[in-house]
PDB file of C-alpha atoms in Angstrom:
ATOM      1  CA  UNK A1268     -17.905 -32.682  31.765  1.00  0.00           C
ATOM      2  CA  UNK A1269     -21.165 -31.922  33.545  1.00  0.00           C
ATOM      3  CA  UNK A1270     -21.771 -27.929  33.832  1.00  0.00           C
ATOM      4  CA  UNK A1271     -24.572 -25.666  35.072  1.00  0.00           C
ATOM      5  CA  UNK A1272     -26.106 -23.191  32.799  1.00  0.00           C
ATOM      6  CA  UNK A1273     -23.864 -20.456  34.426  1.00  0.00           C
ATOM      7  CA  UNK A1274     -20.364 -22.252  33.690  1.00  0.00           C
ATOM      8  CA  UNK A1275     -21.455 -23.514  30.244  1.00  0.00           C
ATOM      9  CA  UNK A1276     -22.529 -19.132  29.409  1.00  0.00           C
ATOM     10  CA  UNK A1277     -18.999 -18.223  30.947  1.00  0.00           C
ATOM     11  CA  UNK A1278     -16.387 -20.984  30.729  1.00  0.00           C
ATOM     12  CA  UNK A1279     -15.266 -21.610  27.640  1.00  0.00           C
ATOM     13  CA  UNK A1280     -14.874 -25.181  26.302  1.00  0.00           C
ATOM     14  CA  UNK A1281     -12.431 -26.268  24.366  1.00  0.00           C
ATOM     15  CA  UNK A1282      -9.763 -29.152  23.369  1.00  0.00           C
ATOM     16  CA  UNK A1283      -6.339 -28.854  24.051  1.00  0.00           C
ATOM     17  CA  UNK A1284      -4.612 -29.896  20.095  1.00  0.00           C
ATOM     18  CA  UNK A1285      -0.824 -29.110  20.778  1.00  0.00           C
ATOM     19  CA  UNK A1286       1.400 -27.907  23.478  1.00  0.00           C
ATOM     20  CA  UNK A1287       4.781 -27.277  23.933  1.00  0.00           C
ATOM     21  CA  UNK A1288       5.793 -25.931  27.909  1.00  0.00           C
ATOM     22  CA  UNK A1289       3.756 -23.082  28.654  1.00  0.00           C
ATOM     23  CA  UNK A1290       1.904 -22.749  25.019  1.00  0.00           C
ATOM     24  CA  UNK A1291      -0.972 -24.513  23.630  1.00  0.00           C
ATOM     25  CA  UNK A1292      -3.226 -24.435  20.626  1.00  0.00           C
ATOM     26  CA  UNK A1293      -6.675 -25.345  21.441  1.00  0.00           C
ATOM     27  CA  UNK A1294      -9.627 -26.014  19.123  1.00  0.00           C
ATOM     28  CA  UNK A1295     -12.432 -24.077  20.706  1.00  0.00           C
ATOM     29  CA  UNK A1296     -16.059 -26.167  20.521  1.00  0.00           C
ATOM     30  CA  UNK A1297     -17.472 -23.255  22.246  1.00  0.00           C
ATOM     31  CA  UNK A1298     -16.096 -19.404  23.508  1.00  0.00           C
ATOM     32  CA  UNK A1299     -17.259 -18.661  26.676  1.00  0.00           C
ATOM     33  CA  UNK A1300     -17.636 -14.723  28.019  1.00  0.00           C
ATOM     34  CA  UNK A1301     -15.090 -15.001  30.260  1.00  0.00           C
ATOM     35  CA  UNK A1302     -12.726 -15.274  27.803  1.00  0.00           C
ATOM     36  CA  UNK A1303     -14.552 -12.534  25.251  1.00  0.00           C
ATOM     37  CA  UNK A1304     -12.505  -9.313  27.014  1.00  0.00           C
ATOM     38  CA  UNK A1305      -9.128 -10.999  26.090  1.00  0.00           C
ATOM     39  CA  UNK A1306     -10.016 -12.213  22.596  1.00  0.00           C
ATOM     40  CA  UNK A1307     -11.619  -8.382  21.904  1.00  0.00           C
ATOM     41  CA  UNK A1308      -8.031  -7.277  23.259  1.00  0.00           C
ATOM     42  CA  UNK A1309      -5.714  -9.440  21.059  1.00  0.00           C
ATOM     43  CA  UNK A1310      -8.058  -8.512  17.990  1.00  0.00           C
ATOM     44  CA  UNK A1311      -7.036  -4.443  18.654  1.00  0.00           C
ATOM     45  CA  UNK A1312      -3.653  -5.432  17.150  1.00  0.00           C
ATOM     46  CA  UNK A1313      -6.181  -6.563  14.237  1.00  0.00           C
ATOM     47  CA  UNK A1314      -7.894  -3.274  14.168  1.00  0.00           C
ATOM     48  CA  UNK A1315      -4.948  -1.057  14.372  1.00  0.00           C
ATOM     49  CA  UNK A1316      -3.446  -2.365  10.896  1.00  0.00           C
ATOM     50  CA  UNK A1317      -6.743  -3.107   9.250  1.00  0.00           C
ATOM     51  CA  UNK A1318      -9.511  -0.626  10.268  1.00  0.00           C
ATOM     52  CA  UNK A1319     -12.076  -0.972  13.357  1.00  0.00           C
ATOM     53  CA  UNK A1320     -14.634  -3.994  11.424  1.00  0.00           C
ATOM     54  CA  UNK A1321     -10.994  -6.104  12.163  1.00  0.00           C
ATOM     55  CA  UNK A1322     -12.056  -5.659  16.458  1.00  0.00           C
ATOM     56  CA  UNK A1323     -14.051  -8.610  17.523  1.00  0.00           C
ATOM     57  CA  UNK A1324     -17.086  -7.804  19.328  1.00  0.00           C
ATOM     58  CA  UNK A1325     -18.979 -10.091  21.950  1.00  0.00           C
ATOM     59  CA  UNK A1326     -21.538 -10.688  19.237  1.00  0.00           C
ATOM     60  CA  UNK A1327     -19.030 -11.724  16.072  1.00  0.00           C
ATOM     61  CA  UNK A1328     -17.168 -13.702  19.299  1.00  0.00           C
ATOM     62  CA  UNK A1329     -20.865 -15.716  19.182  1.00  0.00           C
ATOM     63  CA  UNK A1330     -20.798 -15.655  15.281  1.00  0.00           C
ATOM     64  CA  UNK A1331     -17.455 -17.286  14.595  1.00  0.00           C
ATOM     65  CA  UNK A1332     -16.109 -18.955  17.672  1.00  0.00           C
ATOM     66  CA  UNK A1333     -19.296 -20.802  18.492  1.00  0.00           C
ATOM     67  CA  UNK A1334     -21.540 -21.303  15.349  1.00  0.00           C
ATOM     68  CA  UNK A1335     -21.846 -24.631  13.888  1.00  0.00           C
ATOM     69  CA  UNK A1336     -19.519 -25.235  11.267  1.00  0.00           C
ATOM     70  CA  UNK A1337     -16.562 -22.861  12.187  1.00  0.00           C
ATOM     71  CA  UNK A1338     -13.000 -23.945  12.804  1.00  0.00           C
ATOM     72  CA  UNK A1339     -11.926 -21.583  15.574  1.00  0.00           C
ATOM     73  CA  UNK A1340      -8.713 -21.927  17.458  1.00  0.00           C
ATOM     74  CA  UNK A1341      -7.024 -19.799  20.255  1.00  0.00           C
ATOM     75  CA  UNK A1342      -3.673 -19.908  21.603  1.00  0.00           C
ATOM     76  CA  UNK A1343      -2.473 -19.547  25.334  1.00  0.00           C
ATOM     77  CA  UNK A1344       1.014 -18.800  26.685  1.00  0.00           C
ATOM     78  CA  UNK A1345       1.256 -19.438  30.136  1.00  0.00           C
ATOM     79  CA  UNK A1346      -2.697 -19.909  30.500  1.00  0.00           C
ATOM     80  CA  UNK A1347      -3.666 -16.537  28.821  1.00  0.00           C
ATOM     81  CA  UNK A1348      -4.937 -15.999  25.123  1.00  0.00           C
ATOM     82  CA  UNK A1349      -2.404 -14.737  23.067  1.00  0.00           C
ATOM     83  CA  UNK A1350      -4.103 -15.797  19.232  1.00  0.00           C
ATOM     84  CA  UNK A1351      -6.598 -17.300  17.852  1.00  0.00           C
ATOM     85  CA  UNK A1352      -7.409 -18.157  14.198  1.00  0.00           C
ATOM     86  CA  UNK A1353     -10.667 -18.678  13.050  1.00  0.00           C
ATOM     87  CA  UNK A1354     -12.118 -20.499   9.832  1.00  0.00           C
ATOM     88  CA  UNK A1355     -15.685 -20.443   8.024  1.00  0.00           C
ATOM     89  CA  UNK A1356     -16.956 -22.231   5.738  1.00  0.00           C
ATOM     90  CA  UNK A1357     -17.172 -19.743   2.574  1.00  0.00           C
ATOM     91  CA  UNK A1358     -21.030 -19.912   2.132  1.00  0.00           C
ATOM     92  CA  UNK A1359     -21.054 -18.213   5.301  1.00  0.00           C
ATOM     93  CA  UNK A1360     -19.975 -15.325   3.955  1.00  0.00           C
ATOM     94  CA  UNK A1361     -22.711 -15.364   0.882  1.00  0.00           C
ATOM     95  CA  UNK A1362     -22.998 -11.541   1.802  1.00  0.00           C
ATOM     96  CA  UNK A1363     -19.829 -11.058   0.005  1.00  0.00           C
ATOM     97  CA  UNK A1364     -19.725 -10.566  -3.298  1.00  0.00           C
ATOM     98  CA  UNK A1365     -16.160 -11.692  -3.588  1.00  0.00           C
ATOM     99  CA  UNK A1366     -17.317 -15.281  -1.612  1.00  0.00           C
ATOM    100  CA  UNK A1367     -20.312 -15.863  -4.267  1.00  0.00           C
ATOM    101  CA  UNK A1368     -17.754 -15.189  -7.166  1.00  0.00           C
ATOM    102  CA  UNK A1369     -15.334 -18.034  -5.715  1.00  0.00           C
ATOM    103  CA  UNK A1370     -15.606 -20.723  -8.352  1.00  0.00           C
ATOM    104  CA  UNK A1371     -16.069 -23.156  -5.252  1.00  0.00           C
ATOM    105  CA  UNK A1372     -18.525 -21.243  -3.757  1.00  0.00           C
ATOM    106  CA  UNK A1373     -21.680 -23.455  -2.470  1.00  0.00           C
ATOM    107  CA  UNK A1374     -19.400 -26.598  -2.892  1.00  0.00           C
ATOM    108  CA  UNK A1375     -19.061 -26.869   0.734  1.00  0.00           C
ATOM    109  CA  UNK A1376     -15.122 -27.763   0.273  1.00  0.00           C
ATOM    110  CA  UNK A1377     -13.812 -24.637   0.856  1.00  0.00           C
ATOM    111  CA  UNK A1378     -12.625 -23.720   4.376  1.00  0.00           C
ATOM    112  CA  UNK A1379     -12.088 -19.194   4.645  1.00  0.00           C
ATOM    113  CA  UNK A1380      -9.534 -17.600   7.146  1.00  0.00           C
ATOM    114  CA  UNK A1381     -11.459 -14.997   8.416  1.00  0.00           C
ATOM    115  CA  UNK A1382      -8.751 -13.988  11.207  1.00  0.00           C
ATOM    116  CA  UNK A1383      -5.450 -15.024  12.351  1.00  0.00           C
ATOM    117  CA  UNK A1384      -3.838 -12.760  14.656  1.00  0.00           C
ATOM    118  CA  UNK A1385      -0.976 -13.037  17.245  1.00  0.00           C
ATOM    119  CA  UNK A1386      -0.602 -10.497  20.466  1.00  0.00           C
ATOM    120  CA  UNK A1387       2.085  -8.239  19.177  1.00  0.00           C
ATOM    121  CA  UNK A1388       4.712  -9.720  22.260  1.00  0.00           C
ATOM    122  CA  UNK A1389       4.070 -12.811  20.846  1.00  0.00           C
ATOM    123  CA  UNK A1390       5.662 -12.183  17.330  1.00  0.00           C
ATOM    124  CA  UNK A1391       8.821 -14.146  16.757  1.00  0.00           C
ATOM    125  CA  UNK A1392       7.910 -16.688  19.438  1.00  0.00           C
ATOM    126  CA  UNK A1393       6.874 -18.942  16.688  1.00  0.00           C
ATOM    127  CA  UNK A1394       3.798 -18.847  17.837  1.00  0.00           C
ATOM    128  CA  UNK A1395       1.596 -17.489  14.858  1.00  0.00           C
ATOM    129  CA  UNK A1396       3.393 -20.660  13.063  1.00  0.00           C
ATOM    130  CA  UNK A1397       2.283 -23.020  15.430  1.00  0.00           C
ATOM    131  CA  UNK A1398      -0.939 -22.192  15.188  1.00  0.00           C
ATOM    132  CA  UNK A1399      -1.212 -21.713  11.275  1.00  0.00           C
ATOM    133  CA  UNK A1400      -0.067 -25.585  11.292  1.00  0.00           C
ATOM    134  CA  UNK A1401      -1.932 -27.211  13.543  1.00  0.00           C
ATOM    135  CA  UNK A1402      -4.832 -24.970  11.743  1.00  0.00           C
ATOM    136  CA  UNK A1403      -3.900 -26.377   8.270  1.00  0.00           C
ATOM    137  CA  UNK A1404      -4.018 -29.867   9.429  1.00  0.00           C
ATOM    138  CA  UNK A1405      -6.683 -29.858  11.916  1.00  0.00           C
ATOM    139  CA  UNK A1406      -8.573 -28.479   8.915  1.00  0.00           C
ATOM    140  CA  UNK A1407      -7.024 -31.500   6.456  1.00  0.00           C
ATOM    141  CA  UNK A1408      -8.531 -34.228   8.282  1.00  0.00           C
ATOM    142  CA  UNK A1409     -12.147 -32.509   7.364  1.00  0.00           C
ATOM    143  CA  UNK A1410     -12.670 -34.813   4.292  1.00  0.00           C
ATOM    144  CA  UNK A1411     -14.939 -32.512   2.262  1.00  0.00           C
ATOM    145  CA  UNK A1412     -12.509 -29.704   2.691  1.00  0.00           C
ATOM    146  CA  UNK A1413     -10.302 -29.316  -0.019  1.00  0.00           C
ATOM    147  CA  UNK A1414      -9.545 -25.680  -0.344  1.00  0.00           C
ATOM    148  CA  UNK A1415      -8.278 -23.200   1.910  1.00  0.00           C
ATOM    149  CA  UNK A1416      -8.458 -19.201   1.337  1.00  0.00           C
ATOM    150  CA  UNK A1417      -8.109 -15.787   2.746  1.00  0.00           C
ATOM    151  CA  UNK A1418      -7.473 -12.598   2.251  1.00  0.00           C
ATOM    152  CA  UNK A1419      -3.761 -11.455   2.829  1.00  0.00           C
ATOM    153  CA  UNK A1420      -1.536  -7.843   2.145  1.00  0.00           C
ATOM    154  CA  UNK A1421      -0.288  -8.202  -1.345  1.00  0.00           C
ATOM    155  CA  UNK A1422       3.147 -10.768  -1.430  1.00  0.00           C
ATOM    156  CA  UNK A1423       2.770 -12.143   1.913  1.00  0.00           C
ATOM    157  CA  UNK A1424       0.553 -15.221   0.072  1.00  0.00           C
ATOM    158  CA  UNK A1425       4.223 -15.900  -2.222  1.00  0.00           C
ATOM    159  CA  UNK A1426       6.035 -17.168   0.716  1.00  0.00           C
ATOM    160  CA  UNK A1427       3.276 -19.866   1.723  1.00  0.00           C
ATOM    161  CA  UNK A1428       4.285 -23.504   1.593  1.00  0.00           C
ATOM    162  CA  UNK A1429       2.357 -25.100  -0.678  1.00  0.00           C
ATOM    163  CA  UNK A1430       0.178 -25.639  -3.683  1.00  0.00           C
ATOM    164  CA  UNK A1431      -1.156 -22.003  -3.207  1.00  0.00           C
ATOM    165  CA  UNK A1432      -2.889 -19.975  -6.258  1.00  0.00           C
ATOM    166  CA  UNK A1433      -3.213 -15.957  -6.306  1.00  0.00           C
ATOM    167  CA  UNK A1434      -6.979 -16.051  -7.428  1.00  0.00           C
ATOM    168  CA  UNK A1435      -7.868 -12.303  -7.403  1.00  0.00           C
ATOM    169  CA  UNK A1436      -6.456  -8.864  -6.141  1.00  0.00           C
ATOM    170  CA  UNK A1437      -7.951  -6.023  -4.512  1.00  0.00           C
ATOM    171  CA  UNK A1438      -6.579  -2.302  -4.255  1.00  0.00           C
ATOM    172  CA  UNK A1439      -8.313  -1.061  -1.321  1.00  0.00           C
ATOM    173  CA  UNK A1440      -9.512  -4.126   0.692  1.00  0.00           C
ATOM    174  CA  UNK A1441     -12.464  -3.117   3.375  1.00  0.00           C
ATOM    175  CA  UNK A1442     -11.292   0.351   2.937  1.00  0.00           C
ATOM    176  CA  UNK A1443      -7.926   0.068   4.005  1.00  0.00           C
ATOM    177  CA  UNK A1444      -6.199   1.872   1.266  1.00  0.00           C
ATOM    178  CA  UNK A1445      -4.071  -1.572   1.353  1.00  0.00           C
ATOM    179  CA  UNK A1446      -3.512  -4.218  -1.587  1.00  0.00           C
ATOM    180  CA  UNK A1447      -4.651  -7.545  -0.590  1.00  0.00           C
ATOM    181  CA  UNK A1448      -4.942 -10.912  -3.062  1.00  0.00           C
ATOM    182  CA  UNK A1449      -7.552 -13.776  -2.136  1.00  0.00           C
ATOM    183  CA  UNK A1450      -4.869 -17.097  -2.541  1.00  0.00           C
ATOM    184  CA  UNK A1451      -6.476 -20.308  -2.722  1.00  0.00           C
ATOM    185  CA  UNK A1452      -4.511 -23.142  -0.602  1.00  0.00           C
ATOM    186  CA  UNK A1453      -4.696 -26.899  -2.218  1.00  0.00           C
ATOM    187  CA  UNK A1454      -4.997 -29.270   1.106  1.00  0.00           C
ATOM    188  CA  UNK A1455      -4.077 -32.597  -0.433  1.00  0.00           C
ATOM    189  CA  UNK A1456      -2.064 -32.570  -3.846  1.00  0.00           C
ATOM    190  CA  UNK A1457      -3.644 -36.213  -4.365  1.00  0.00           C
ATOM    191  CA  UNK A1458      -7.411 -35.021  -4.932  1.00  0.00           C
TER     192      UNK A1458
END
């Protein structure tokens, strides 16, 4: 698709990965402004639970939906953004000390969920389940990724599918006041 300067700074591009009637999961390859206002408004719900760093700003919009190396995916209901779920590679967080004490930190197998969020009307759609799969095996079919982790409220990581492991716990995570555990999510039980 051949765009001028102007579209390719506005439109966002991206690949449609599932769809069922009116909803879709995309994979985005790059996050144009004109979608930044809706993806800063379906991060609120984000920031409401978890403290204002959770609100995505037109720069971390540049950061993780468009920087090489990122796994970013946003959902659409009838056209408009109603999720999106973003993962890093964990050396891109090497600011954190919890990232450099991962045992597979600079071992480039290690895919991070640094957000996953679903517009509160959304909840119980299935939506947010939707998109965690087709995240989980658009991210399988990376073959240096073995691993993926995040950060979740203490006992949500128990009721994951999977070979998951609790690998540490934090009391007040990003000044919440809120117990969250780092799990560690095995991608392929043969490796």
């Amino acid at each position: 698709m051949n765009l001028d300067k102007t579209q390719q700074k506005t439109d966002s591009v991206t690949q449609v990965i599932a769809s069922s009637g009116s909803f879709q999961i995309e994979l985005v390859d790059h996050a144009g402004s004109n979608d930044n206002e809706k993806l800063i408004e379906v991060s609120k719900s984000l920031a409401k639970e978890y403290g204002p760093a959770a609100l995505l700003t037109n720069n971390t919009i540049q950061i993780y939906f468009n920087r090489k190396g990122t796994l970013p995916f946003i959902a659409r209901d009838q056209g408009e953004i109603v999720g999106y779920m973003i993962g890093v590679p964990l050396e891109m967080l090497s600011r954190e000390p919890w990232a450099r004490l991962d045992a597979n930190f600079n071992k480039g197998n290690t895919i991070y969920t640094y957000a996953f969020v679903v517009e509160r009307d959304s909840k119980g759609t299935g939506c947010a389940k939707i998109l965690k799969r087709v995240f989980l095996n658009q991210t399988k079919k990376i073959d240096s990724i073995l691993y993926v982790t995040g950060h979740v409220m203490q006992g949500i990581a128990s009721r994951f599918k999977g070979d998951i492991d609790i690998v540490d716990r934090t009391d007040n995570w990003q000044g919440t006041g809120k117990v969250f555990e780092y799990y560690r999510r095995r991608l392929h039980s043969d490796r």
